[in-house]
Short mmCIF file of C-alpha atoms in Angstrom, two decimals:
data_model
loop_
_atom_site.label_atom_id
_atom_site.label_comp_id
_atom_site.label_asym_id
_atom_site.label_seq_id
_atom_site.Cartn_x
_atom_site.Cartn_y
_atom_site.Cartn_z
CA UNK A 1 4.89 29.46 28.38
CA UNK A 2 4.38 25.93 27.07
CA UNK A 3 3.92 23.04 29.44
CA UNK A 4 6.88 20.83 30.17
CA UNK A 5 7.13 17.53 28.34
CA UNK A 6 7.00 14.21 30.12
CA UNK A 7 10.59 13.59 29.06
CA UNK A 8 11.72 16.84 30.69
CA UNK A 9 9.91 15.98 33.93
CA UNK A 10 11.39 12.48 34.03
CA UNK A 11 14.88 13.86 33.40
CA UNK A 12 14.28 16.31 36.25
CA UNK A 13 13.18 13.50 38.58
CA UNK A 14 16.21 11.40 37.71
CA UNK A 15 18.48 14.44 38.17
CA UNK A 16 19.80 14.20 34.63
CA UNK A 17 19.49 17.95 33.92
CA UNK A 18 22.17 20.57 34.35
CA UNK A 19 21.83 23.08 37.20
CA UNK A 20 20.65 25.79 34.82
CA UNK A 21 18.05 23.52 33.21
CA UNK A 22 16.83 22.39 36.64
CA UNK A 23 16.44 25.99 37.80
CA UNK A 24 14.45 26.94 34.69
CA UNK A 25 12.26 23.90 35.14
CA UNK A 26 11.67 24.67 38.84
CA UNK A 27 10.70 28.25 37.97
CA UNK A 28 8.10 26.94 35.55
CA UNK A 29 6.83 24.41 38.09
CA UNK A 30 6.26 27.19 40.67
CA UNK A 31 3.83 28.94 38.33
CA UNK A 32 2.18 25.96 36.54
CA UNK A 33 -0.14 23.71 38.52
CA UNK A 34 -0.69 21.37 35.52
CA UNK A 35 3.02 20.58 35.33
CA UNK A 36 3.17 20.21 39.14
CA UNK A 37 0.37 17.62 38.99
CA UNK A 38 2.12 15.83 36.12
CA UNK A 39 5.36 15.71 38.14
CA UNK A 40 3.52 14.30 41.17
CA UNK A 41 1.83 11.64 39.00
CA UNK A 42 5.15 10.68 37.41
CA UNK A 43 6.67 10.39 40.89
CA UNK A 44 3.89 8.05 41.99
CA UNK A 45 4.23 5.95 38.85
CA UNK A 46 7.99 5.75 39.32
CA UNK A 47 7.52 4.67 42.94
CA UNK A 48 4.98 2.00 41.97
CA UNK A 49 7.28 0.74 39.25
CA UNK A 50 10.30 0.55 41.52
CA UNK A 51 8.39 -1.02 44.45
CA UNK A 52 5.63 -3.23 43.08
CA UNK A 53 3.11 -4.56 45.56
CA UNK A 54 2.24 -8.23 45.68
CA UNK A 55 -1.35 -8.65 44.67
CA UNK A 56 -3.31 -11.62 45.89
CA UNK A 57 -5.81 -12.55 43.21
CA UNK A 58 -8.78 -14.77 43.81
CA UNK A 59 -8.98 -17.91 41.72
CA UNK A 60 -11.99 -16.48 39.87
CA UNK A 61 -10.13 -13.30 39.01
CA UNK A 62 -7.09 -15.30 37.90
CA UNK A 63 -9.25 -17.50 35.62
CA UNK A 64 -11.00 -14.46 34.15
CA UNK A 65 -7.68 -12.81 33.34
CA UNK A 66 -6.36 -16.01 31.79
CA UNK A 67 -9.50 -16.40 29.63
CA UNK A 68 -9.21 -12.82 28.37
CA UNK A 69 -5.53 -13.38 27.66
CA UNK A 70 -6.32 -16.51 25.64
CA UNK A 71 -9.00 -14.63 23.68
CA UNK A 72 -6.53 -11.87 22.92
CA UNK A 73 -3.94 -14.44 21.83
CA UNK A 74 -6.48 -16.02 19.46
CA UNK A 75 -7.26 -12.61 17.97
CA UNK A 76 -3.55 -11.90 17.51
CA UNK A 77 -3.05 -15.27 15.82
CA UNK A 78 -6.01 -14.63 13.49
CA UNK A 79 -4.61 -11.21 12.69
CA UNK A 80 -1.18 -12.68 11.93
CA UNK A 81 -2.72 -15.36 9.70
CA UNK A 82 -4.74 -12.68 7.92
CA UNK A 83 -1.63 -10.57 7.35
CA UNK A 84 0.30 -13.63 6.10
CA UNK A 85 -2.50 -14.35 3.64
CA UNK A 86 -2.38 -10.77 2.36
CA UNK A 87 1.42 -11.01 2.16
CA UNK A 88 1.07 -14.15 0.01
CA UNK A 89 -1.44 -12.36 -2.22
CA UNK A 90 0.95 -9.42 -2.55
CA UNK A 91 3.82 -11.82 -3.31
CA UNK A 92 1.69 -13.58 -5.91
CA UNK A 93 0.70 -10.28 -7.48
CA UNK A 94 4.38 -9.32 -7.64
CA UNK A 95 5.14 -12.64 -9.31
CA UNK A 96 2.31 -12.15 -11.79
CA UNK A 97 3.58 -8.65 -12.55
CA UNK A 98 7.12 -9.99 -13.08
CA UNK A 99 5.88 -12.74 -15.41
CA UNK A 100 3.75 -10.22 -17.31
CA UNK A 101 6.69 -7.86 -17.78
CA UNK A 102 8.95 -10.74 -18.85
CA UNK A 103 6.43 -11.92 -21.43
CA UNK A 104 5.97 -8.38 -22.72
CA UNK A 105 9.74 -7.97 -23.06
CA UNK A 106 10.04 -11.33 -24.85
CA UNK A 107 7.18 -10.45 -27.21
CA UNK A 108 8.77 -7.09 -27.99
CA UNK A 109 12.13 -8.73 -28.66
CA UNK A 110 10.57 -11.32 -31.00
CA UNK A 111 8.47 -8.66 -32.72
CA UNK A 112 11.55 -6.66 -33.67
CA UNK A 113 13.86 -9.65 -34.18
CA UNK A 114 11.64 -11.15 -36.87
CA UNK A 115 10.89 -7.70 -38.30
CA UNK A 116 7.17 -8.20 -37.86
CA UNK A 117 6.52 -4.48 -38.08
CA UNK A 118 7.73 -4.52 -41.72
CA UNK A 119 5.55 -7.52 -42.52
CA UNK A 120 2.53 -5.86 -40.90
CA UNK A 121 3.20 -2.65 -42.83
CA UNK A 122 3.57 -4.64 -46.06
CA UNK A 123 0.30 -6.48 -45.39
CA UNK A 124 -1.49 -3.23 -44.67
CA UNK A 125 -0.21 -1.82 -47.95
CA UNK A 126 -1.50 -4.90 -49.78
CA UNK A 127 -4.92 -4.52 -48.16
CA UNK A 128 -5.04 -0.83 -49.11
CA UNK A 129 -4.03 -1.64 -52.71
CA UNK A 130 -6.69 -4.34 -52.94
CA UNK A 131 -9.35 -1.95 -51.66
CA UNK A 132 -8.24 0.74 -54.13
CA UNK A 133 -8.28 -1.72 -57.04
CA UNK A 134 -11.74 -2.95 -56.08
CA UNK A 135 -12.99 0.60 -55.77
CA UNK A 136 -11.55 1.50 -59.19
CA UNK A 137 -13.14 -1.57 -60.77
CA UNK A 138 -16.50 -0.66 -59.27
CA UNK A 139 -16.25 2.88 -60.63
CA UNK A 140 -15.35 1.58 -64.10
CA UNK A 141 -18.18 -0.92 -64.06
CA UNK A 142 -20.68 1.82 -63.24
CA UNK A 143 -19.46 3.84 -66.25
CA UNK A 144 -19.74 0.88 -68.59
CA UNK A 145 -23.13 -0.14 -67.23
CA UNK A 146 -21.85 -3.56 -66.40
CA UNK A 147 -24.06 -5.26 -63.85
CA UNK A 148 -22.26 -6.28 -60.73
CA UNK A 149 -23.74 -8.97 -58.54
CA UNK A 150 -25.55 -7.56 -55.51
CA UNK A 151 -23.01 -9.14 -53.20
CA UNK A 152 -20.25 -6.85 -54.50
CA UNK A 153 -22.44 -3.76 -54.46
CA UNK A 154 -23.25 -4.26 -50.78
CA UNK A 155 -19.57 -4.38 -49.95
CA UNK A 156 -18.72 -1.17 -51.75
CA UNK A 157 -21.13 0.97 -49.76
#
């Protein structure tokens, strides 16, 4: 059988279980020394919690505890500042992303609003026609044995 959970043992100690649940738990406790030890430890912790003892600390011990506490506080503050810095960076990166998306949306809108895709297509067609005409002229010139300046020959290759 599995060991009892701490929650079950605490509920048993506080008498929050039904009679049937308590009986089942007691049966398990009779055969399981690990759970018995856990129950005893929980009882001691509960007793210490309910009846704390007054500790008399020496001045040296008190100062040492205070110094360690201050060091821990400084570390916590540094950690918080570090996390705030990272939060700012994340916020800035979110802002940059938002601006980027807004600019992309605006560019897309303007691109289609001014029908730039048609103008680009038209320009591409003009470039292709110019290249074809130049190529045809070069072919004709080779047939006629017309000398073409070297500059134009270098471009056709």
